[in-house]
Every structure is written in structure tokens, then in C-alpha cells.
Amino acid sequence: MSQTALAQTDSAFSSDALVPPHGGELKELYLPPAEAEQLKQRSAGLPGVDLDTRQLCDLELLLSGAFSPLDGFLTQRDYDRVVEELRLADGTLWPIPITLDVSEAFAAKLAPGSEVALRDTQGVPLAVLDVEDIYRPDREHEALTVFGTTDRTHPGVAELLDRYGPVYLGGRVKGIQSPAHFDFATLRDTPRSLRAWFADHGWSRIVAFQTRNPMHRAHRELTLRAAQQVGAKLLVQPSVGRTKPGDVDHYTRVRCYQALLPQYPAHSAKLSLLPLAMRMGGPREALWHAIIRKNYGASHFIVGRDHAGPGNGADGKPFYGAFDAQHLLERYQHELGIQVVPFPAMVYVANRDTYLPSTEVQPDDEVRDISGTQLRRHLHEGSDIPSWFSFPEVVKILRERHPAQATRGFALFFTGLSGAGKSTIAQAVVAQLLERTSRSITVLDGDEVRKHLSRGLGFSREDRHANVTRIGYVASEIVRHGGIAVCAPIAPYAESRAEARGLVEAHGDFIEIHVATELEVCEARDRKGLYAQARAGTIAQFTGISDPYEVPEQPELRVDGNAGEPAVLAQHIVELLQQRGLLRV
């Protein structure tokens, strides 16, 4: 596609007359300082929620006005229409549910008219929610309608179905103070401060670029061409709140962006960080990203191939079409208030020694590319990364973060009924690993964890969840330092297993192994007589008898614990590790 054709595609989306300078009206939710201080003091006596990473990101963007026109977490009227029609109850365009999920136990303490203190992980009060609505959504329906699937391979679906609380609280938010950030403070703009920077520097046409990965030469070429095409300055605004599990950490990415910025013409590009918790929602997310960038003052927004796509599902097929996001934004362009700049992928054409839009490639051209997997292999092996792919300053930072031949940590997470054979198989795996490697291996067995790490916890759902979360945290620290964690709890609840997975996958690989053993077999193996006591009612909340076991739907491996030999089952697990490149043959 020529530059003329690209311009024609762009103009087909909207007219510049539709784009107000520096976005529309901001709805900031912070109280004046005196009122905020009074509310802060009063919040100590209110029921409170310690927000997780996603909820913290959502609250920060609500308070700053980045989620304008929202004034809080969605009530059911707004939620229902967002899910079904991509609109708030009043008809305003909004594609992603912004909800505050809580447990049934916490919701039982509340009623419409209650106030809830919203706190960070350290217990610092950030805001108070005026509860207007308490409702129980159909999360399966939400997943299918918002994400287009219930496949838990999709990270947004997995979080929604396995980690969200079952009750949503809706209502207005009153801001006390912003969340604390100690990293890259000069790059953390609010919508108001970024709009002011644009005005002070005379920037009136700004094209924003969303990214969650390090940027290389292809990204530089794409953004430079897009800015030139519409006659705009460039805003590189990466998501740094939470992205896809396994992504490069935001500290490394931001250093890469800083190293890349001098590759643009002087005074033509600005870097600013967005504390967004991505849902990887494809087309709907792209529409959401455009609205957010309008609130930050951008006049144009780049939408590329497979925008915010999470890759392939369990069936091996992409969740979203390559240009579904562009098509959805085209449908709503007339009311977005920001002009969409659709752009094809940029590819390196070796015989011309240049980057071109993929639409301009000829049949006899020699196209070269390096996938994310190939890049990770280059880094791991210490092999050369071609100069056409990235800039040496960026490669240097990535090599520092991922030194050659470094070992990648992983966790083996066995789950199954009591007596399923988890500990025995885990012991067999450890033995086979130690035959092959001298790497550090730590075993977190269910009984041992209960004796030491989780002493004092009972067997209520909340205590079981706390136990598995503690295991996940310790495993994540082992994995972070390149070790191997072998965990063997019962872990009966999908929500708890998902939280442990999230903790570990921030630093390495999480291999869930379901030891599928029939209840009758487990009872027959019961040397301690626990099942008999549970049947007699002398042990309450016993998994499989009086308490449920939620069978993993998509573990990395499911083994038959009914009659399988532990050594043979262990060999299958070791082979899986070798296939994934986690264990050198």
C-alpha cells in the first residue's frame, strides 16, 4: 500500500473536524485536599478492600480522569449495557467493564448506601466507594460476550472466571490520594499534566502508540511513518500496569523505550507511561485504548495488526482476526473523538534493505523477521541479533536483563485429592531431576507447608486460599532466582490455583499437573483413616467428601494416578520439561 493509499484509508475513518484539541472533558475524582484528609481519617473505621494489581490500576485511572466519563465502578445498569452493547446506560460509548469484584463474605456486610475504603497492598487508603449497587454477574456470559470466548488460554478470560470475586460493587468513587509509584516518576503523567505539557510545547496534533513489548526497528518505522502521514507529533505510551503473563517486565521495557527515543527526529516524540491493567481483549480493548488516549490529549491513535490480541487459543487458532480491531474502530469512528490511524505491519525486505508496510511487499521480495520466541533464543544462546532487527542500545539492555545461558526458573504445581499420589509422584520427579541437573530444587509439600508456612490456618475456603497463595508466593521467589519449585498441595479451588499461577508467571513458568485419581482409589489408599473420619462427620470441610474439589480444566499435564507407576508418570513430566526447553537434555 502506498503512502497515498494509507492516507486514503485514514481519511475514510473520520474527518479531523471531529477531533477536539487535547481530548474532551476530564472527570477527575479526587476530593479537595481538606475534604480528602477528613475522609482519610474516617476511612479507618470503614469496611475495606485491599486492591489487587488490576483493581489498583483501574482505580488510579478512574481517579485521574483517564477513564472519563466514568465516575466510579459500574453499577449493574451500566455493566449490563457495556457487556451487551459497548455503551453505558446513558448511551455513551464504553467497551470494557470496569468493575470492583469482592467475595460473598465481604458483600454480605454491605448494603446500598454503605461506604467501602479502597486501599493499596500496604493498607494505605486511596479512595472511598459509595456503594450504589451490589450484584452477581454471569461471568461466563461476560467472558463470552466481552472476549468472545470462555477458553481459559485467554489471560483475560482466565482471570475473570478463576480470580474475580463473585460479587460486583458499583458506585461513585471519592479520591483521597493517588497510588504511590517509586519508579520512573518523571514519566508518569496524568491526563491533565500531559495535556498541559502538550499545550506548553505547542503540540496540537498528537498520534499515540500503544505497546506492551520492547520496541525495535519495525516499531520505530511504523510509528514514524504514521506520525508523518497525519502530520503529528508522536506519543509513545506503553502499558506498565499489567500486561500478558510472560511479557518482559516494565522496568526493562521502559529502559528500552528511553534508549529508542533518540532514534526519532528531535522534539518529535514523547514517552509517557500508562498504568493500565490490560485485558488482552482484542477489538474491544483497542476501542478502549483509543478512548483513554483521547482523555490524555491525543488527537490520533495508531491501530495495527492484531491490536491487544493474546495469541492463539487451546484450538491453536487466533482469538481475533488480524484486522478485527481496525474494523470495530471504523464502525465507531464518528463518535470516538479521536482519529484512528490504521496501519499494516512493517516488515524488513532484505533485497531492498529497508522496512516496508506488509501491503507493499512484492512476490519476489525477501522478507525477514524474528519472532519473540526466536529473540528469546538469541538472548539465551548469546548469538548475534541482526542489526536490521533492533538497535544496539536496545539489544544491550535486553542482554543485561536476560544474560546468555541463564537458567529460567519454573514451578511444578501438583494438585489432586488427598491420597491421589501427588507427593509420591513429586518425589519421583525430584529424583529424576537430580539425576540430570545440579540446579536448586525446593519441595513445598502440602503437609510440610501446613506444619511450618501455614501453621494456624484452618480449612475454610478463605484459609485454604491463603495456604495456596502462600505456596504460590514462596514458589514465585524460588522461580525468580532461577530455581525449581515443586509444590504438592491439594489446592481444591480454581481461583487459588490461578492466583498461584499469576505469582509464579511473573518470573518464570508454571506447570500445573493434575493427578487425576478416583475418589474410591484415594479412600482405599488412606493410611491415616482421614476419609473414614470425614464420612463419619468427625472431620469437617474435607475435600471430596464435605468440601468440593474443582477439577482443573486446562492443566499443562493430566496424569492418571489410579494405577500409574510413579516413576513412569515422573518420566512423562520430565519429558514435558525438556520439550518446553526448561530442562536441558
Coordinates of C-alpha atoms in Angstrom, one line a residue:
M1 CA 0.0 0.0 0.0
S2 CA 1.4 3.4 -1.0
Q3 CA 1.5 6.4 1.3
T4 CA -1.4 7.9 -0.7
A5 CA -3.4 4.7 -0.2
L6 CA -2.6 4.8 3.5
A7 CA -3.8 8.4 3.7
Q8 CA -7.0 7.4 1.9
T9 CA -7.6 4.6 4.4
D10 CA -7.1 7.0 7.2
S11 CA -9.4 9.7 5.8
A12 CA -12.0 7.1 5.4
F13 CA -12.2 6.7 9.1
S14 CA -13.1 10.2 10.0
S15 CA -12.6 13.9 9.5
D16 CA -10.2 16.0 11.5
A17 CA -13.1 18.2 12.3
L18 CA -14.3 15.5 14.7
V19 CA -11.2 15.6 16.8
P20 CA -11.2 18.2 19.6
P21 CA -7.8 19.6 20.6
H22 CA -6.3 17.8 23.7
G23 CA -9.3 15.5 24.2
G24 CA -12.7 16.1 25.8
E25 CA -13.8 16.9 29.3
L26 CA -12.0 15.2 32.1
K27 CA -13.8 13.7 35.1
E28 CA -11.2 13.7 37.8
L29 CA -12.5 12.1 41.1
Y30 CA -10.1 13.4 43.7
L31 CA -11.6 15.4 46.6
P32 CA -10.2 18.8 47.5
P33 CA -7.3 18.4 50.0
A34 CA -9.2 19.3 53.1
E35 CA -12.1 17.0 52.3
A36 CA -9.7 14.2 51.3
E37 CA -7.9 14.4 54.7
Q38 CA -11.2 14.2 56.6
L39 CA -12.3 11.2 54.5
K40 CA -8.9 9.6 55.0
Q41 CA -9.3 9.8 58.8
R42 CA -12.9 8.5 58.6
S43 CA -11.9 5.6 56.3
A44 CA -10.1 3.9 59.1
G45 CA -13.5 2.9 60.5
L46 CA -15.0 1.7 57.3
P47 CA -15.0 -1.9 55.8
G48 CA -12.1 -2.0 53.4
V49 CA -10.8 -3.8 50.4
D50 CA -7.1 -4.3 49.7
L51 CA -7.0 -3.9 46.0
D52 CA -5.1 -6.3 43.7
T53 CA -2.9 -5.1 40.8
R54 CA -5.8 -4.9 38.3
Q55 CA -8.1 -3.1 40.7
L56 CA -5.3 -0.7 41.7
C57 CA -4.7 0.2 38.0
D58 CA -8.4 0.7 37.4
L59 CA -8.8 2.9 40.4
E60 CA -5.8 5.0 39.5
L61 CA -7.1 5.7 36.0
L62 CA -10.6 6.4 37.4
L63 CA -9.3 8.9 39.8
S64 CA -7.1 10.7 37.3
G65 CA -9.8 11.0 34.7
A66 CA -8.2 8.6 32.2
F67 CA -11.4 6.6 32.3
S68 CA -13.7 9.6 31.7
P69 CA -16.6 9.8 31.6
L70 CA -16.8 7.1 34.4
D71 CA -17.2 8.4 37.9
G72 CA -16.7 5.0 39.6
F73 CA -17.1 1.3 39.2
L74 CA -20.0 0.2 37.0
T75 CA -23.5 -0.3 38.5
Q76 CA -25.5 -3.2 37.1
R77 CA -27.4 -0.9 34.7
D78 CA -24.1 0.3 33.2
Y79 CA -22.5 -3.1 33.4
D80 CA -25.3 -4.9 31.5
R81 CA -25.3 -2.4 28.7
V82 CA -21.4 -2.3 28.4
V83 CA -21.4 -6.1 28.1
E84 CA -24.1 -6.3 25.6
E85 CA -23.8 -3.1 23.6
L86 CA -20.4 -1.4 24.4
R87 CA -22.3 1.5 26.0
L88 CA -23.1 2.9 29.4
A89 CA -26.7 3.1 30.5
D90 CA -26.9 6.7 29.1
G91 CA -25.7 5.6 25.7
T92 CA -22.1 6.8 26.0
L93 CA -19.6 4.6 24.1
W94 CA -17.6 2.4 26.6
P95 CA -16.4 -1.1 25.7
I96 CA -14.8 -2.7 28.8
P97 CA -16.5 -3.5 32.1
I98 CA -14.7 -1.6 34.9
T99 CA -15.9 -3.5 38.0
L100 CA -14.9 -4.0 41.6
D101 CA -15.2 -7.7 42.5
V102 CA -15.4 -8.9 46.1
S103 CA -16.1 -12.1 47.9
E104 CA -19.6 -13.2 49.1
A105 CA -18.4 -12.9 52.7
F106 CA -17.4 -9.3 52.2
A107 CA -20.5 -8.4 50.2
A108 CA -22.7 -9.8 53.0
K109 CA -21.6 -7.0 55.3
L110 CA -22.8 -4.3 52.9
A111 CA -26.0 -2.7 51.6
P112 CA -26.7 0.1 49.1
G113 CA -25.6 3.3 50.9
S114 CA -22.6 1.7 52.5
E115 CA -19.1 3.1 52.2
V116 CA -16.1 1.0 51.4
A117 CA -12.5 2.1 51.9
L118 CA -10.3 1.2 48.9
R119 CA -6.7 0.6 49.9
D120 CA -3.4 -0.4 48.3
T121 CA -1.5 -3.6 49.2
Q122 CA 0.1 -1.8 52.2
G123 CA -3.3 -0.8 53.6
V124 CA -3.0 2.9 52.6
P125 CA -6.4 4.4 51.9
L126 CA -6.7 5.7 48.3
A127 CA -10.4 6.3 47.9
V128 CA -13.9 5.5 49.3
L129 CA -16.6 3.9 47.2
D130 CA -20.2 4.9 47.8
V131 CA -21.9 1.6 47.2
E132 CA -24.9 2.1 45.0
D133 CA -25.3 -1.4 43.7
I134 CA -24.4 -5.0 44.8
Y135 CA -24.9 -7.6 42.1
R136 CA -23.8 -11.0 41.0
P137 CA -22.8 -11.2 37.3
D138 CA -22.9 -14.1 35.0
R139 CA -19.1 -14.2 34.5
E140 CA -19.3 -17.0 31.8
H141 CA -21.6 -14.7 29.8
E142 CA -19.3 -11.7 30.4
A143 CA -16.4 -13.7 29.1
L144 CA -18.2 -14.9 26.0
T145 CA -19.6 -11.5 25.2
V146 CA -16.7 -9.3 26.0
F147 CA -13.8 -11.6 25.0
G148 CA -15.7 -13.8 22.5
T149 CA -14.6 -17.0 24.3
T150 CA -14.6 -18.9 27.5
D151 CA -11.3 -20.5 26.7
R152 CA -9.0 -20.1 29.7
T153 CA -6.0 -19.9 27.4
H154 CA -7.1 -16.3 27.0
P155 CA -5.5 -14.5 30.0
G156 CA -8.4 -12.1 30.4
V157 CA -10.9 -15.0 30.5
A158 CA -8.8 -17.0 32.9
E159 CA -8.6 -14.0 35.3
L160 CA -12.3 -13.3 35.0
L161 CA -13.5 -16.9 35.6
D162 CA -10.9 -18.0 38.0
R163 CA -9.8 -15.0 40.0
Y164 CA -12.6 -12.5 40.1
G165 CA -14.8 -12.4 43.2
P166 CA -18.4 -13.5 42.5
V167 CA -20.0 -10.2 43.6
Y168 CA -19.6 -6.7 42.0
L169 CA -19.9 -3.4 43.8
G170 CA -20.9 -0.4 41.8
G171 CA -20.9 3.2 42.7
R172 CA -19.1 6.6 42.7
V173 CA -15.6 6.9 43.9
K174 CA -14.2 9.7 46.1
G175 CA -10.5 10.1 45.7
I176 CA -8.2 10.6 48.8
Q177 CA -4.7 10.3 47.2
S178 CA -3.1 8.7 44.2
P179 CA -1.2 5.3 44.4
A180 CA 2.5 5.6 45.1
H181 CA 5.0 4.9 42.4
F182 CA 8.7 5.0 43.0
D183 CA 9.9 4.2 39.5
F184 CA 10.2 6.5 36.5
A185 CA 8.4 9.3 38.3
T186 CA 9.1 11.9 35.6
L187 CA 7.4 9.7 33.0
R188 CA 4.1 9.1 35.0
D189 CA 1.8 11.8 33.6
T190 CA -1.8 12.2 34.5
P191 CA -4.2 13.2 31.7
R192 CA -4.3 16.8 33.0
S193 CA -0.5 17.1 33.3
L194 CA 0.1 15.5 29.8
R195 CA -2.4 17.9 28.2
A196 CA -0.7 20.8 29.9
W197 CA 2.7 19.6 28.5
F198 CA 1.3 19.4 25.0
A199 CA -0.1 22.9 25.3
D200 CA 3.2 24.3 26.7
H201 CA 5.2 22.8 23.8
G202 CA 2.7 23.8 21.1
W203 CA 1.7 20.2 20.2
S204 CA -1.8 20.2 18.7
R205 CA -1.7 17.0 16.6
I206 CA -0.5 14.1 18.6
V207 CA -0.6 10.5 17.4
A208 CA -0.5 7.9 20.3
F209 CA 1.1 4.5 20.1
Q210 CA 0.1 1.6 22.5
T211 CA 2.7 -1.1 23.3
R212 CA 3.4 -3.8 25.8
N213 CA 6.6 -5.1 24.3
P214 CA 10.1 -3.6 23.7
M215 CA 10.2 -1.6 20.5
H216 CA 12.6 -2.5 17.7
R217 CA 13.3 -1.1 14.3
A218 CA 9.9 -2.2 12.8
H219 CA 8.0 -0.3 15.6
R220 CA 10.2 2.8 15.0
E221 CA 9.4 2.7 11.3
L222 CA 5.7 2.2 11.8
T223 CA 5.3 5.0 14.4
L224 CA 7.5 7.4 12.4
R225 CA 5.5 6.8 9.2
A226 CA 2.2 7.1 11.0
A227 CA 3.2 10.4 12.5
Q228 CA 4.5 11.7 9.2
Q229 CA 1.3 10.5 7.4
V230 CA -1.0 12.6 9.6
G231 CA 1.4 15.5 10.3
A232 CA 1.5 14.8 14.0
K233 CA 4.0 14.5 16.9
L234 CA 4.3 11.0 18.4
L235 CA 3.3 9.9 21.9
V236 CA 4.7 6.6 22.9
Q237 CA 2.5 5.5 25.7
P238 CA 3.2 1.9 26.9
S239 CA 1.1 0.0 29.3
V240 CA 3.0 -0.6 32.5
G241 CA 0.3 -1.6 34.9
R242 CA -0.1 -5.2 34.0
T243 CA 0.2 -6.9 30.6
K244 CA 0.2 -10.5 29.5
P245 CA 1.9 -13.1 31.7
G246 CA 5.4 -13.8 30.4
D247 CA 5.9 -10.4 29.0
V248 CA 9.2 -8.5 29.5
D249 CA 9.0 -6.6 32.9
H250 CA 8.1 -3.0 32.6
Y251 CA 11.4 -1.8 34.1
T252 CA 13.3 -3.4 31.3
R253 CA 10.8 -2.2 28.7
V254 CA 10.9 1.4 29.8
R255 CA 14.7 1.4 29.7
C256 CA 14.4 0.1 26.1
Y257 CA 11.9 2.9 25.2
Q258 CA 14.3 5.5 26.6
A259 CA 17.1 4.1 24.5
L260 CA 14.9 4.2 21.4
L261 CA 13.7 7.7 21.7
P262 CA 16.8 9.4 20.3
Q263 CA 16.2 7.4 17.1
Y264 CA 13.3 9.8 16.3
P265 CA 13.8 13.3 14.9
A266 CA 14.5 15.9 17.6
H267 CA 11.4 17.2 19.5
S268 CA 9.1 14.9 17.6
A269 CA 8.4 12.1 20.2
K270 CA 7.5 11.9 23.8
L271 CA 7.5 8.9 26.2
S272 CA 4.8 8.7 28.9
L273 CA 3.7 5.7 30.9
L274 CA 0.2 4.4 31.2
P275 CA -0.7 2.4 34.5
L276 CA -3.2 0.3 32.6
A277 CA -4.2 -3.3 33.5
M278 CA -4.6 -4.8 30.1
R279 CA -7.3 -7.4 29.5
M280 CA -5.9 -8.5 26.1
G281 CA -9.4 -8.1 24.8
G282 CA -8.5 -7.5 21.1
P283 CA -11.1 -5.3 19.3
R284 CA -12.9 -4.1 22.4
E285 CA -9.6 -3.3 24.1
A286 CA -8.5 -1.3 21.0
L287 CA -11.6 0.8 21.3
W288 CA -10.9 1.3 25.0
H289 CA -7.3 2.3 24.3
A290 CA -8.5 4.9 21.8
I291 CA -10.9 6.5 24.4
I292 CA -8.1 6.5 27.0
R293 CA -5.7 8.2 24.7
K294 CA -8.3 10.9 23.8
N295 CA -8.5 11.6 27.5
Y296 CA -4.8 12.0 27.7
G297 CA -5.0 14.6 24.9
A298 CA -4.0 12.7 21.8
S299 CA -5.8 13.6 18.5
H300 CA -4.9 10.4 16.7
F301 CA -4.4 6.8 17.7
I302 CA -2.4 4.1 15.8
V303 CA -4.2 0.7 15.5
G304 CA -2.0 -2.0 14.0
R305 CA -2.4 -5.7 13.2
D306 CA -4.0 -7.8 16.0
H307 CA -4.1 -4.9 18.4
A308 CA -4.2 -6.2 22.0
G309 CA -4.5 -9.8 20.9
P310 CA -3.5 -12.6 23.3
G311 CA -2.4 -15.0 20.6
N312 CA -3.9 -18.5 20.0
G313 CA -6.4 -20.4 21.9
A314 CA -6.5 -24.0 23.0
D315 CA -7.5 -25.0 19.5
G316 CA -4.4 -23.4 18.1
K317 CA -6.3 -20.6 16.3
P318 CA -6.0 -16.9 17.0
F319 CA -8.7 -15.4 19.3
Y320 CA -9.2 -12.5 17.0
G321 CA -8.7 -11.7 13.3
A322 CA -5.7 -9.7 12.3
F323 CA -7.8 -6.6 11.4
D324 CA -10.9 -7.1 13.6
A325 CA -9.8 -4.2 15.8
Q326 CA -9.5 -1.8 12.9
H327 CA -12.9 -2.8 11.6
L328 CA -14.5 -2.3 15.1
L329 CA -12.9 1.2 15.5
E330 CA -14.0 2.1 12.0
R331 CA -17.6 1.3 13.0
Y332 CA -17.5 3.8 15.9
Q333 CA -15.1 6.4 14.5
H334 CA -17.8 9.0 14.1
E335 CA -18.3 9.2 17.9
L336 CA -14.9 8.4 19.3
G337 CA -13.5 12.0 19.4
I338 CA -10.0 10.7 18.3
Q339 CA -9.0 9.9 14.8
V340 CA -7.9 6.3 14.2
V341 CA -4.8 5.7 12.1
P342 CA -5.0 2.1 10.8
F343 CA -1.6 0.7 9.9
P344 CA -0.3 -2.6 8.4
A345 CA 2.6 -4.4 9.9
M346 CA 6.1 -3.2 9.0
V347 CA 8.4 -5.9 7.6
Y348 CA 12.1 -5.9 6.7
V349 CA 12.7 -6.6 3.0
A350 CA 16.3 -7.8 2.7
N351 CA 16.8 -7.4 -1.0
R352 CA 15.9 -3.7 -0.7
D353 CA 17.5 -3.3 2.7
T354 CA 14.5 -1.4 4.1
Y355 CA 11.3 -1.7 6.1
L356 CA 8.0 -1.6 4.2
P357 CA 4.4 -1.9 5.0
S358 CA 3.4 -5.6 4.5
T359 CA 0.9 -4.4 1.9
E360 CA 3.7 -3.1 -0.3
V361 CA 5.8 -6.4 -0.4
Q362 CA 6.2 -7.9 -3.9
P363 CA 6.2 -11.7 -4.6
D364 CA 9.9 -11.7 -5.3
D365 CA 10.9 -9.7 -2.2
E366 CA 12.9 -11.5 0.5
V367 CA 11.1 -10.8 3.8
R368 CA 12.9 -11.4 7.1
D369 CA 11.5 -11.4 10.6
I370 CA 12.5 -12.6 14.1
S371 CA 9.7 -13.8 16.3
G372 CA 9.5 -13.3 20.1
T373 CA 10.5 -17.0 20.6
Q374 CA 13.5 -16.6 18.2
L375 CA 14.6 -13.4 20.0
R376 CA 14.5 -15.1 23.4
R377 CA 16.5 -17.9 21.9
H378 CA 19.1 -15.5 20.6
L379 CA 19.3 -13.9 24.1
H380 CA 19.6 -17.2 25.8
E381 CA 22.3 -18.5 23.5
G382 CA 24.2 -15.2 23.3
S383 CA 24.0 -15.4 19.5
D384 CA 24.0 -12.3 17.2
I385 CA 20.8 -10.4 16.8
P386 CA 20.8 -8.8 13.3
S387 CA 21.3 -5.1 13.1
W388 CA 18.3 -4.8 10.8
F389 CA 16.0 -6.1 13.6
S390 CA 16.8 -3.8 16.5
F391 CA 19.1 -1.0 17.7
P392 CA 22.3 -1.9 19.6
E393 CA 21.2 0.2 22.6
V394 CA 18.0 -1.8 22.9
V395 CA 19.7 -5.1 22.5
K396 CA 22.3 -4.2 25.2
I397 CA 19.5 -3.6 27.7
L398 CA 17.8 -6.9 26.8
R399 CA 21.0 -8.8 27.1
E400 CA 21.6 -7.3 30.6
R401 CA 18.2 -8.4 31.7
H402 CA 18.4 -11.8 30.0
P403 CA 22.0 -12.9 30.1
A404 CA 23.2 -15.7 27.9
Q405 CA 22.9 -19.2 29.3
A406 CA 20.9 -18.0 32.3
T407 CA 18.7 -20.7 33.8
R408 CA 14.9 -20.0 33.8
G409 CA 13.1 -20.9 36.9
F410 CA 9.9 -22.9 36.9
A411 CA 7.3 -24.4 39.3
L412 CA 5.7 -27.8 39.1
F413 CA 2.3 -27.5 40.8
F414 CA 0.7 -30.8 41.6
T415 CA -3.0 -30.7 42.5
G416 CA -5.4 -33.5 43.3
L417 CA -7.4 -35.2 46.1
S418 CA -5.9 -36.3 49.3
G419 CA -4.3 -39.7 48.6
A420 CA -4.1 -39.0 44.8
G421 CA -0.4 -39.7 44.8
K422 CA 0.8 -36.1 44.4
S423 CA 3.7 -36.3 46.9
T424 CA 4.9 -39.7 45.7
I425 CA 5.0 -38.6 42.1
A426 CA 6.6 -35.3 43.1
Q427 CA 9.3 -37.2 44.9
A428 CA 9.9 -39.4 41.8
V429 CA 10.2 -36.2 39.7
V430 CA 12.7 -34.7 42.1
A431 CA 14.8 -37.8 42.0
Q432 CA 14.8 -37.8 38.2
L433 CA 15.6 -34.1 38.0
L434 CA 18.6 -34.5 40.4
E435 CA 19.9 -37.3 38.2
R436 CA 20.0 -34.8 35.3
T437 CA 20.9 -31.4 36.9
S438 CA 22.5 -29.8 39.8
R439 CA 20.0 -26.9 39.9
S440 CA 18.4 -25.9 43.2
I441 CA 15.1 -27.7 43.8
T442 CA 12.8 -26.8 46.7
V443 CA 9.8 -29.1 47.6
L444 CA 6.7 -27.4 49.0
D445 CA 4.7 -30.4 50.1
G446 CA 1.1 -29.9 51.4
D447 CA 1.7 -31.4 54.9
E448 CA 5.0 -29.7 55.4
V449 CA 3.6 -26.3 54.4
R450 CA 0.8 -26.7 56.8
K451 CA 3.2 -27.5 59.6
H452 CA 5.5 -24.5 59.0
L453 CA 4.4 -21.9 56.5
S454 CA 0.7 -22.1 57.1
R455 CA 0.6 -23.1 60.8
G456 CA -2.6 -21.8 62.4
L457 CA -4.7 -21.8 59.2
G458 CA -7.8 -23.9 59.2
F459 CA -9.7 -25.5 56.3
S460 CA -12.3 -22.9 55.5
R461 CA -12.3 -21.7 51.9
E462 CA -10.6 -18.5 52.9
D463 CA -7.9 -20.4 54.9
R464 CA -7.4 -22.8 52.0
H465 CA -7.0 -19.9 49.6
A466 CA -4.5 -18.3 51.9
N467 CA -2.5 -21.5 52.1
V468 CA -2.2 -21.9 48.4
T469 CA -1.4 -18.2 47.9
R470 CA 1.5 -18.6 50.4
I471 CA 2.8 -21.6 48.4
G472 CA 2.5 -19.6 45.2
Y473 CA 4.4 -16.6 46.7
V474 CA 7.2 -18.8 48.0
A475 CA 7.4 -20.6 44.7
S476 CA 7.5 -17.3 42.8
E477 CA 10.5 -16.2 44.8
I478 CA 12.3 -19.5 44.1
V479 CA 11.5 -19.2 40.4
R480 CA 12.6 -15.6 40.4
H481 CA 16.0 -16.6 41.3
G482 CA 16.2 -19.3 38.7
G483 CA 15.3 -22.3 41.0
I484 CA 12.8 -25.1 40.6
A485 CA 9.8 -25.2 43.0
V486 CA 7.9 -28.5 43.3
C487 CA 4.6 -27.9 45.0
A488 CA 2.1 -30.6 46.0
P489 CA -0.9 -29.2 47.8
I490 CA -4.5 -30.4 47.4
A491 CA -5.4 -26.8 46.1
P492 CA -9.0 -27.6 45.6
Y493 CA -10.2 -24.3 44.2
A494 CA -9.5 -23.0 40.7
E495 CA -9.3 -19.4 42.0
S496 CA -6.5 -20.2 44.3
R497 CA -4.5 -22.1 41.7
A498 CA -4.9 -19.3 39.3
E499 CA -3.6 -16.8 41.8
A500 CA -0.6 -19.0 42.4
R501 CA 0.0 -19.2 38.7
G502 CA -0.1 -15.5 38.4
L503 CA 2.5 -15.0 41.1
V504 CA 4.9 -17.6 39.5
E505 CA 4.4 -16.5 35.9
A506 CA 5.6 -13.0 36.8
H507 CA 9.1 -14.6 36.9
G508 CA 9.0 -17.9 35.1
D509 CA 7.0 -20.9 34.1
F510 CA 4.1 -22.5 35.9
I511 CA 3.4 -26.2 35.1
E512 CA 0.1 -27.3 36.6
I513 CA -0.1 -31.1 36.9
H514 CA -3.5 -32.6 37.8
V515 CA -3.1 -36.0 39.4
A516 CA -6.4 -37.5 38.4
T517 CA -7.2 -40.3 40.8
E518 CA -10.7 -41.6 41.5
L519 CA -12.2 -40.9 45.0
E520 CA -12.6 -44.6 45.7
V521 CA -8.9 -45.2 45.0
C522 CA -7.9 -42.3 47.3
E523 CA -10.1 -43.8 50.1
A524 CA -8.6 -47.2 49.6
R525 CA -5.1 -45.8 50.0
D526 CA -5.9 -43.8 53.1
R527 CA -3.4 -45.0 55.7
K528 CA -4.4 -42.2 58.3
G529 CA -8.1 -43.0 58.1
L530 CA -9.0 -39.4 57.2
Y531 CA -11.7 -40.3 54.7
A532 CA -13.4 -42.6 57.2
Q533 CA -13.4 -39.8 59.7
A534 CA -14.8 -37.4 57.1
R535 CA -17.5 -39.9 56.2
A536 CA -18.4 -40.2 59.9
G537 CA -18.6 -36.5 60.3
T538 CA -15.7 -36.1 62.7
I539 CA -13.7 -34.1 60.2
A540 CA -15.4 -31.2 58.7
Q541 CA -14.7 -29.5 55.3
F542 CA -12.8 -32.5 53.9
T543 CA -12.1 -32.2 50.2
G544 CA -14.0 -34.7 48.1
I545 CA -16.4 -35.6 50.9
S546 CA -17.9 -32.5 52.5
D547 CA -15.9 -29.9 50.5
P548 CA -15.6 -29.6 46.7
Y549 CA -12.6 -30.2 44.5
E550 CA -12.7 -28.1 41.4
V551 CA -11.1 -30.2 38.7
P552 CA -8.5 -28.2 36.6
E553 CA -10.0 -27.5 33.1
Q554 CA -6.7 -26.9 31.2
P555 CA -3.7 -28.1 33.2
E556 CA -0.4 -28.3 31.4
L557 CA -0.5 -32.1 32.1
R558 CA -3.0 -34.5 33.5
V559 CA -1.7 -37.8 34.8
D560 CA -3.6 -41.0 35.7
G561 CA -3.0 -41.5 39.4
N562 CA -5.2 -44.6 39.7
A563 CA -2.7 -47.2 38.7
G564 CA 0.2 -45.4 37.0
E565 CA 3.7 -46.2 38.2
P566 CA 5.1 -43.0 39.9
A567 CA 8.5 -43.4 38.0
V568 CA 6.7 -43.7 34.7
L569 CA 4.5 -40.7 35.4
A570 CA 7.5 -38.7 36.6
Q571 CA 9.3 -39.5 33.3
H572 CA 6.3 -38.0 31.4
I573 CA 6.7 -34.8 33.4
V574 CA 10.5 -34.6 32.8
E575 CA 9.8 -35.1 29.0
L576 CA 7.4 -32.2 29.1
L577 CA 10.0 -30.0 30.8
Q578 CA 12.5 -31.0 28.1
Q579 CA 10.1 -30.2 25.3
R580 CA 9.5 -26.7 26.8
G581 CA 13.2 -26.1 27.0
L582 CA 13.2 -25.8 30.7
L583 CA 15.5 -28.7 31.2
R584 CA 18.5 -29.4 29.1
V585 CA 18.6 -32.9 27.7

